[in-house]
PDB file of C-alpha atoms in Angstrom:
ATOM      1  CA  ALA A  15       8.074 -15.883  18.699  1.00  0.00           C
ATOM      2  CA  TRP A  16       7.031 -13.682  16.350  1.00  0.00           C
ATOM      3  CA  GLN A  17       3.492 -12.720  17.490  1.00  0.00           C
ATOM      4  CA  ASN A  18       2.957  -9.925  19.559  1.00  0.00           C
ATOM      5  CA  LEU A  19       6.419  -8.454  19.332  1.00  0.00           C
ATOM      6  CA  GLN A  20       6.165  -4.578  20.425  1.00  0.00           C
ATOM      7  CA  VAL A  21       7.057  -3.215  16.889  1.00  0.00           C
ATOM      8  CA  ALA A  22       8.134   0.766  17.491  1.00  0.00           C
ATOM      9  CA  ILE A  23       7.585   2.925  13.866  1.00  0.00           C
ATOM     10  CA  PRO A  24       8.706   6.322  14.639  1.00  0.00           C
ATOM     11  CA  ALA A  25       7.785   9.286  11.877  1.00  0.00           C
ATOM     12  CA  PHE A  26      10.073   8.877   8.751  1.00  0.00           C
ATOM     13  CA  ALA A  27      13.016  11.109   8.315  1.00  0.00           C
ATOM     14  CA  THR A  28      14.121  13.573   5.097  1.00  0.00           C
ATOM     15  CA  ASP A  29      17.371  14.693   4.524  1.00  0.00           C
ATOM     16  CA  ARG A  30      15.666  18.387   4.031  1.00  0.00           C
ATOM     17  CA  GLU A  31      12.445  19.839   3.782  1.00  0.00           C
ATOM     18  CA  GLN A  32      11.347  19.883   0.142  1.00  0.00           C
ATOM     19  CA  PRO A  33       8.225  20.328  -1.706  1.00  0.00           C
ATOM     20  CA  THR A  34       6.218  17.503  -2.976  1.00  0.00           C
ATOM     21  CA  PRO A  35       2.882  17.067  -4.708  1.00  0.00           C
ATOM     22  CA  ALA A  36       2.620  14.295  -2.378  1.00  0.00           C
ATOM     23  CA  ASN A  37       2.185  16.182   0.475  1.00  0.00           C
ATOM     24  CA  SER A  38       1.135  20.011   0.325  1.00  0.00           C
ATOM     25  CA  ASN A  39       3.281  20.602   3.580  1.00  0.00           C
ATOM     26  CA  GLY A  40       6.502  18.671   1.944  1.00  0.00           C
ATOM     27  CA  THR A  41       8.789  15.983   2.717  1.00  0.00           C
ATOM     28  CA  THR A  42       9.059  16.329   7.027  1.00  0.00           C
ATOM     29  CA  ALA A  43       5.200  16.015   7.101  1.00  0.00           C
ATOM     30  CA  LEU A  44       5.034  13.072   4.528  1.00  0.00           C
ATOM     31  CA  GLY A  45       7.433  11.078   6.804  1.00  0.00           C
ATOM     32  CA  LEU A  46       4.938  11.135   9.422  1.00  0.00           C
ATOM     33  CA  GLU A  47       2.287   9.675   6.618  1.00  0.00           C
ATOM     34  CA  LEU A  48       4.476   6.729   5.809  1.00  0.00           C
ATOM     35  CA  ALA A  49       4.858   5.915   9.087  1.00  0.00           C
ATOM     36  CA  ARG A  50       1.380   5.983  10.030  1.00  0.00           C
ATOM     37  CA  VAL A  51       0.885   3.873   6.815  1.00  0.00           C
ATOM     38  CA  ILE A  52       3.151   1.607   7.850  1.00  0.00           C
ATOM     39  CA  TYR A  53       1.677   1.150  11.753  1.00  0.00           C
ATOM     40  CA  ASN A  54      -1.706   0.745  10.164  1.00  0.00           C
ATOM     41  CA  ASP A  55      -0.602  -2.289   7.745  1.00  0.00           C
ATOM     42  CA  LEU A  56       0.791  -4.535  10.682  1.00  0.00           C
ATOM     43  CA  LYS A  57      -1.620  -2.992  13.182  1.00  0.00           C
ATOM     44  CA  SER A  58      -4.431  -4.569  10.689  1.00  0.00           C
ATOM     45  CA  ASN A  59      -3.040  -8.154  10.681  1.00  0.00           C
ATOM     46  CA  ALA A  60      -3.333  -8.784  14.605  1.00  0.00           C
ATOM     47  CA  LEU A  61       0.034 -10.150  14.781  1.00  0.00           C
ATOM     48  CA  PHE A  62       1.984  -7.239  16.048  1.00  0.00           C
ATOM     49  CA  LYS A  63       1.525  -5.326  18.718  1.00  0.00           C
ATOM     50  CA  PRO A  64       2.967  -1.549  16.847  1.00  0.00           C
ATOM     51  CA  THR A  65       3.194   1.577  18.169  1.00  0.00           C
ATOM     52  CA  GLY A  66       2.782   4.730  15.697  1.00  0.00           C
ATOM     53  CA  PRO A  67       4.353   7.488  14.873  1.00  0.00           C
ATOM     54  CA  ASP A  68       1.734   9.779  16.882  1.00  0.00           C
ATOM     55  CA  SER A  69       3.459   8.786  20.023  1.00  0.00           C
ATOM     56  CA  LEU A  70       7.084   8.502  19.541  1.00  0.00           C
ATOM     57  CA  PRO A  71      10.335  10.424  19.224  1.00  0.00           C
ATOM     58  CA  ARG A  72      11.366  11.461  15.477  1.00  0.00           C
ATOM     59  CA  PRO A  73      14.608   9.972  14.827  1.00  0.00           C
ATOM     60  CA  SER A  74      17.205  12.187  12.486  1.00  0.00           C
ATOM     61  CA  PHE A  75      18.165  11.265   9.535  1.00  0.00           C
ATOM     62  CA  ALA A  76      21.227  10.276  10.958  1.00  0.00           C
ATOM     63  CA  GLU A  77      19.740   7.912  13.037  1.00  0.00           C
ATOM     64  CA  ILE A  78      18.145   6.137  10.528  1.00  0.00           C
ATOM     65  CA  THR A  79      21.166   4.029   9.683  1.00  0.00           C
ATOM     66  CA  ALA A  80      22.281   4.349  12.984  1.00  0.00           C
ATOM     67  CA  PRO A  81      19.540   4.364  15.796  1.00  0.00           C
ATOM     68  CA  ALA A  82      19.969   5.110  19.414  1.00  0.00           C
ATOM     69  CA  PHE A  83      18.721   1.225  20.534  1.00  0.00           C
ATOM     70  CA  ASN A  84      19.033   2.614  24.205  1.00  0.00           C
ATOM     71  CA  VAL A  85      15.940   4.959  23.914  1.00  0.00           C
ATOM     72  CA  TRP A  86      14.352   1.722  21.987  1.00  0.00           C
ATOM     73  CA  ARG A  87      14.949  -0.500  25.046  1.00  0.00           C
ATOM     74  CA  GLY A  88      13.721   2.167  27.636  1.00  0.00           C
ATOM     75  CA  ARG A  89      10.410   1.755  25.608  1.00  0.00           C
ATOM     76  CA  SER A  90       9.977  -1.422  26.163  1.00  0.00           C
ATOM     77  CA  ALA A  91      10.588  -2.279  21.899  1.00  0.00           C
ATOM     78  CA  GLU A  92      11.823  -5.404  20.463  1.00  0.00           C
ATOM     79  CA  ASP A  93      11.578  -4.237  16.759  1.00  0.00           C
ATOM     80  CA  LEU A  94      12.501  -0.795  15.136  1.00  0.00           C
ATOM     81  CA  VAL A  95      11.112   0.764  11.854  1.00  0.00           C
ATOM     82  CA  GLN A  96      13.092   3.809  10.998  1.00  0.00           C
ATOM     83  CA  GLY A  97      13.180   5.159   7.179  1.00  0.00           C
ATOM     84  CA  TYR A  98      13.715   8.150   5.354  1.00  0.00           C
ATOM     85  CA  VAL A  99      11.728  10.127   2.146  1.00  0.00           C
ATOM     86  CA  LYS A 100      13.968  12.256   0.005  1.00  0.00           C
ATOM     87  CA  GLY A 101      12.812  14.255  -3.024  1.00  0.00           C
ATOM     88  CA  GLU A 102      14.636  13.821  -6.275  1.00  0.00           C
ATOM     89  CA  PRO A 103      15.246  16.690  -8.482  1.00  0.00           C
ATOM     90  CA  ASP A 104      13.100  15.152 -10.963  1.00  0.00           C
ATOM     91  CA  GLY A 105      10.394  15.272  -8.621  1.00  0.00           C
ATOM     92  CA  ARG A 106      10.182  11.326  -7.688  1.00  0.00           C
ATOM     93  CA  LEU A 107      10.463  10.315  -3.948  1.00  0.00           C
ATOM     94  CA  THR A 108      12.914   7.822  -2.591  1.00  0.00           C
ATOM     95  CA  VAL A 109      11.801   5.939   0.418  1.00  0.00           C
ATOM     96  CA  GLY A 110      14.330   3.803   2.318  1.00  0.00           C
ATOM     97  CA  CYS A 111      13.251   1.266   5.103  1.00  0.00           C
ATOM     98  CA  TYR A 112      15.121  -0.182   8.044  1.00  0.00           C
ATOM     99  CA  LEU A 113      14.147  -2.984  10.186  1.00  0.00           C
ATOM    100  CA  TYR A 114      16.147  -3.389  13.635  1.00  0.00           C
ATOM    101  CA  ASP A 115      16.624  -5.978  16.343  1.00  0.00           C
ATOM    102  CA  VAL A 116      16.301  -3.687  19.455  1.00  0.00           C
ATOM    103  CA  ALA A 117      17.712  -6.294  21.793  1.00  0.00           C
ATOM    104  CA  LEU A 118      20.689  -7.012  20.064  1.00  0.00           C
ATOM    105  CA  GLY A 119      21.112  -3.961  18.671  1.00  0.00           C
ATOM    106  CA  THR A 120      21.291  -5.650  14.699  1.00  0.00           C
ATOM    107  CA  GLU A 121      19.965  -4.865  11.262  1.00  0.00           C
ATOM    108  CA  LEU A 122      17.458  -7.795  10.301  1.00  0.00           C
ATOM    109  CA  THR A 123      16.510  -6.172   6.552  1.00  0.00           C
ATOM    110  CA  ARG A 124      16.205  -2.946   4.695  1.00  0.00           C
ATOM    111  CA  GLY A 125      14.146  -1.928   1.544  1.00  0.00           C
ATOM    112  CA  GLY A 126      14.436   1.078  -0.746  1.00  0.00           C
ATOM    113  CA  TRP A 127      12.123   2.220  -3.969  1.00  0.00           C
ATOM    114  CA  VAL A 128      11.918   5.251  -5.935  1.00  0.00           C
ATOM    115  CA  VAL A 129       8.266   6.070  -6.624  1.00  0.00           C
ATOM    116  CA  PRO A 130       6.736   8.912  -8.062  1.00  0.00           C
ATOM    117  CA  PRO A 131       4.928  11.244  -6.208  1.00  0.00           C
ATOM    118  CA  ALA A 132       1.501   9.512  -6.545  1.00  0.00           C
ATOM    119  CA  ASP A 133       2.628   6.123  -5.430  1.00  0.00           C
ATOM    120  CA  TRP A 134       4.438   6.932  -1.804  1.00  0.00           C
ATOM    121  CA  ARG A 135       1.631   4.532  -0.436  1.00  0.00           C
ATOM    122  CA  ARG A 136       2.547   1.698  -2.431  1.00  0.00           C
ATOM    123  CA  ALA A 137       6.218   2.121  -1.057  1.00  0.00           C
ATOM    124  CA  ALA A 138       4.835   2.266   2.795  1.00  0.00           C
ATOM    125  CA  HIS A 139       3.200  -0.637   1.926  1.00  0.00           C
ATOM    126  CA  LYS A 140       6.247  -2.359   0.508  1.00  0.00           C
ATOM    127  CA  CYS A 141       7.927  -1.230   3.552  1.00  0.00           C
ATOM    128  CA  ALA A 142       5.232  -3.318   5.525  1.00  0.00           C
ATOM    129  CA  ASP A 143       5.825  -6.385   3.396  1.00  0.00           C
ATOM    130  CA  ALA A 144       9.313  -6.258   3.919  1.00  0.00           C
ATOM    131  CA  ILE A 145       8.822  -6.326   7.624  1.00  0.00           C
ATOM    132  CA  TYR A 146       6.054  -8.529   7.554  1.00  0.00           C
ATOM    133  CA  THR A 147       8.112 -11.339   5.601  1.00  0.00           C
ATOM    134  CA  ARG A 148      11.502 -10.886   7.660  1.00  0.00           C
ATOM    135  CA  LEU A 149       9.418 -11.727  10.749  1.00  0.00           C
ATOM    136  CA  THR A 150       6.850 -14.408   9.769  1.00  0.00           C
ATOM    137  CA  GLY A 151       8.984 -15.780   6.920  1.00  0.00           C
ATOM    138  CA  GLU A 152       4.981 -15.529   4.972  1.00  0.00           C
ATOM    139  CA  GLY A 153       4.844 -14.236   1.347  1.00  0.00           C
ATOM    140  CA  PRO A 154       3.829 -10.296   1.215  1.00  0.00           C
ATOM    141  CA  TYR A 155       0.419  -8.632   0.454  1.00  0.00           C
ATOM    142  CA  PHE A 156       0.189  -4.996   2.039  1.00  0.00           C
ATOM    143  CA  ASP A 157       1.143  -3.875  -1.577  1.00  0.00           C
ATOM    144  CA  SER A 158      -1.557  -5.515  -3.174  1.00  0.00           C
ATOM    145  CA  GLN A 159      -5.102  -4.617  -4.710  1.00  0.00           C
ATOM    146  CA  LEU A 160      -8.671  -5.608  -4.416  1.00  0.00           C
ATOM    147  CA  VAL A 161     -11.097  -5.742  -7.912  1.00  0.00           C
ATOM    148  CA  TYR A 162     -14.692  -6.342  -7.354  1.00  0.00           C
ATOM    149  CA  VAL A 163     -18.347  -5.686  -8.304  1.00  0.00           C
ATOM    150  CA  ALA A 164     -19.968  -2.830  -6.683  1.00  0.00           C
ATOM    151  CA  GLU A 165     -23.522  -2.722  -6.281  1.00  0.00           C
ATOM    152  CA  GLN A 166     -26.002   0.159  -6.153  1.00  0.00           C
ATOM    153  CA  GLY A 167     -29.568   1.256  -6.321  1.00  0.00           C
ATOM    154  CA  PRO A 168     -32.638  -0.791  -6.492  1.00  0.00           C
ATOM    155  CA  LYS A 169     -33.241  -4.290  -7.339  1.00  0.00           C
ATOM    156  CA  ASN A 170     -35.136  -3.999 -10.407  1.00  0.00           C
ATOM    157  CA  ARG A 171     -32.453  -1.120 -11.681  1.00  0.00           C
ATOM    158  CA  ARG A 172     -29.271  -2.473  -9.872  1.00  0.00           C
ATOM    159  CA  ARG A 173     -25.940  -0.832 -11.060  1.00  0.00           C
ATOM    160  CA  LYS A 174     -22.876  -2.714 -11.239  1.00  0.00           C
ATOM    161  CA  GLN A 175     -19.415  -1.055 -11.593  1.00  0.00           C
ATOM    162  CA  LEU A 176     -16.028  -2.236 -11.576  1.00  0.00           C
ATOM    163  CA  ALA A 177     -13.959  -0.987  -9.291  1.00  0.00           C
ATOM    164  CA  ILE A 178     -10.364  -1.111  -7.518  1.00  0.00           C
ATOM    165  CA  MET A 179      -8.867  -0.084  -4.258  1.00  0.00           C
ATOM    166  CA  ASP A 180      -5.262  -0.698  -2.368  1.00  0.00           C
ATOM    167  CA  GLN A 181      -5.901  -3.388   0.376  1.00  0.00           C
ATOM    168  CA  ASP A 182      -6.539  -1.232   3.291  1.00  0.00           C
ATOM    169  CA  GLY A 183      -9.236   0.754   1.153  1.00  0.00           C
ATOM    170  CA  ALA A 184      -7.491   4.035   0.024  1.00  0.00           C
ATOM    171  CA  ASN A 185      -7.224   5.212  -3.563  1.00  0.00           C
ATOM    172  CA  HIS A 186     -10.455   3.778  -4.390  1.00  0.00           C
ATOM    173  CA  ARG A 187     -12.141   4.605  -7.965  1.00  0.00           C
ATOM    174  CA  PHE A 188     -14.636   2.730 -10.695  1.00  0.00           C
ATOM    175  CA  LEU A 189     -13.267   1.700 -13.383  1.00  0.00           C
ATOM    176  CA  THR A 190     -16.813   1.503 -15.819  1.00  0.00           C
ATOM    177  CA  ASN A 191     -19.473   3.765 -15.577  1.00  0.00           C
ATOM    178  CA  GLY A 192     -22.233   1.314 -14.649  1.00  0.00           C
ATOM    179  CA  GLN A 193     -23.892   1.403 -17.867  1.00  0.00           C
ATOM    180  CA  SER A 194     -23.735  -2.330 -18.621  1.00  0.00           C
ATOM    181  CA  ILE A 195     -23.484  -5.385 -16.035  1.00  0.00           C
ATOM    182  CA  VAL A 196     -19.960  -6.736 -15.287  1.00  0.00           C
ATOM    183  CA  LEU A 197     -18.678  -9.976 -13.435  1.00  0.00           C
ATOM    184  CA  THR A 198     -16.006 -11.576 -12.451  1.00  0.00           C
ATOM    185  CA  PRO A 199     -13.343  -9.286 -12.553  1.00  0.00           C
ATOM    186  CA  ARG A 200      -9.850 -11.122 -11.807  1.00  0.00           C
ATOM    187  CA  LEU A 201      -6.335  -8.950 -11.296  1.00  0.00           C
ATOM    188  CA  SER A 202      -3.076 -10.137 -13.197  1.00  0.00           C
ATOM    189  CA  PRO A 203      -0.438 -11.098 -11.500  1.00  0.00           C
ATOM    190  CA  SER A 204       1.518  -8.214 -12.708  1.00  0.00           C
ATOM    191  CA  GLN A 205      -1.829  -5.654 -11.026  1.00  0.00           C
ATOM    192  CA  SER A 206      -1.751  -3.842 -14.716  1.00  0.00           C
ATOM    193  CA  GLN A 207      -4.622  -5.400 -15.938  1.00  0.00           C
ATOM    194  CA  ILE A 208      -7.720  -7.056 -15.403  1.00  0.00           C
ATOM    195  CA  VAL A 209     -10.033  -9.544 -17.380  1.00  0.00           C
ATOM    196  CA  PHE A 210     -13.735  -9.541 -16.266  1.00  0.00           C
ATOM    197  CA  MET A 211     -17.213 -10.382 -17.909  1.00  0.00           C
ATOM    198  CA  SER A 212     -19.167  -7.548 -19.666  1.00  0.00           C
ATOM    199  CA  TYR A 213     -23.229  -7.976 -20.421  1.00  0.00           C
ATOM    200  CA  GLU A 214     -23.062  -4.848 -23.224  1.00  0.00           C
ATOM    201  CA  ASN A 215     -26.609  -4.965 -24.565  1.00  0.00           C
ATOM    202  CA  LYS A 216     -27.275  -8.183 -23.134  1.00  0.00           C
ATOM    203  CA  LYS A 217     -24.533  -9.658 -24.988  1.00  0.00           C
ATOM    204  CA  PRO A 218     -21.599 -11.057 -22.808  1.00  0.00           C
ATOM    205  CA  SER A 219     -18.001 -10.692 -23.865  1.00  0.00           C
ATOM    206  CA  ILE A 220     -14.909 -10.625 -22.055  1.00  0.00           C
ATOM    207  CA  ARG A 221     -12.732  -7.196 -21.524  1.00  0.00           C
ATOM    208  CA  ILE A 222      -9.383  -6.518 -20.405  1.00  0.00           C
ATOM    209  CA  TYR A 223      -9.236  -3.368 -18.853  1.00  0.00           C
ATOM    210  CA  ASP A 224      -5.551  -1.764 -18.348  1.00  0.00           C
ATOM    211  CA  ILE A 225      -5.035   0.130 -15.133  1.00  0.00           C
ATOM    212  CA  GLY A 226      -1.924   2.347 -16.816  1.00  0.00           C
ATOM    213  CA  SER A 227      -3.823   3.719 -19.594  1.00  0.00           C
ATOM    214  CA  ARG A 228      -7.050   3.271 -18.287  1.00  0.00           C
ATOM    215  CA  THR A 229      -8.414   1.842 -21.302  1.00  0.00           C
ATOM    216  CA  THR A 230     -10.775  -1.131 -21.948  1.00  0.00           C
ATOM    217  CA  ARG A 231     -10.856  -3.844 -25.038  1.00  0.00           C
ATOM    218  CA  ARG A 232     -12.644  -6.090 -26.241  1.00  0.00           C
ATOM    219  CA  LEU A 233     -11.248  -9.931 -25.883  1.00  0.00           C
ATOM    220  CA  VAL A 234     -13.584 -12.589 -26.939  1.00  0.00           C
ATOM    221  CA  ASP A 235     -17.232 -12.666 -27.779  1.00  0.00           C
ATOM    222  CA  ASN A 236     -19.830 -15.031 -27.209  1.00  0.00           C
ATOM    223  CA  ALA A 237     -22.887 -14.257 -29.319  1.00  0.00           C
ATOM    224  CA  SER A 238     -25.057 -17.541 -27.903  1.00  0.00           C
TER     225      SER A 238
END
């Protein structure tokens, strides 16, 4: 019954315009970007028919918890995602997310996260996860990362680097310099560490990369 649901995702509101490192144009512009990420997450799995913020009216901050349901019924929306972003005195961001059943005029779920500016996309992914889980009953996956081995160069001088990115391809970066071969990376359940095989100086070893500190330590050597 939830497949092909018409989900409206307008821009997130803000209680007042504030500067933030997350967006050079402030929290109003960031609210639009948050909604765009959620729209792209839900659109990517082909289970819903979301309408993104660029073609929808912007709700006011007061409407986030009191939606104008008649407006959204007139747009044939079956479900409505609304939210807000607020700048905190310490520089962090508070992001709120609400999912409504438009026909019934009821709230289905809500979530809120306080994140540093650099993690604003994670807040958007968490919102998409809350929506996906509530509508499908399945586990979340939008707020996840992919670890892989990136290969470049000719076959006889192949460069293999450990790399990581968000599930939607954003925030990509290399974690190793490519001076030694790396194989079989695995991300920890907490998404804080990566274990992988390294062939430095042609000797295999198991190493752990800590994502927070961006440091690597050797766990096991195999001199055989």
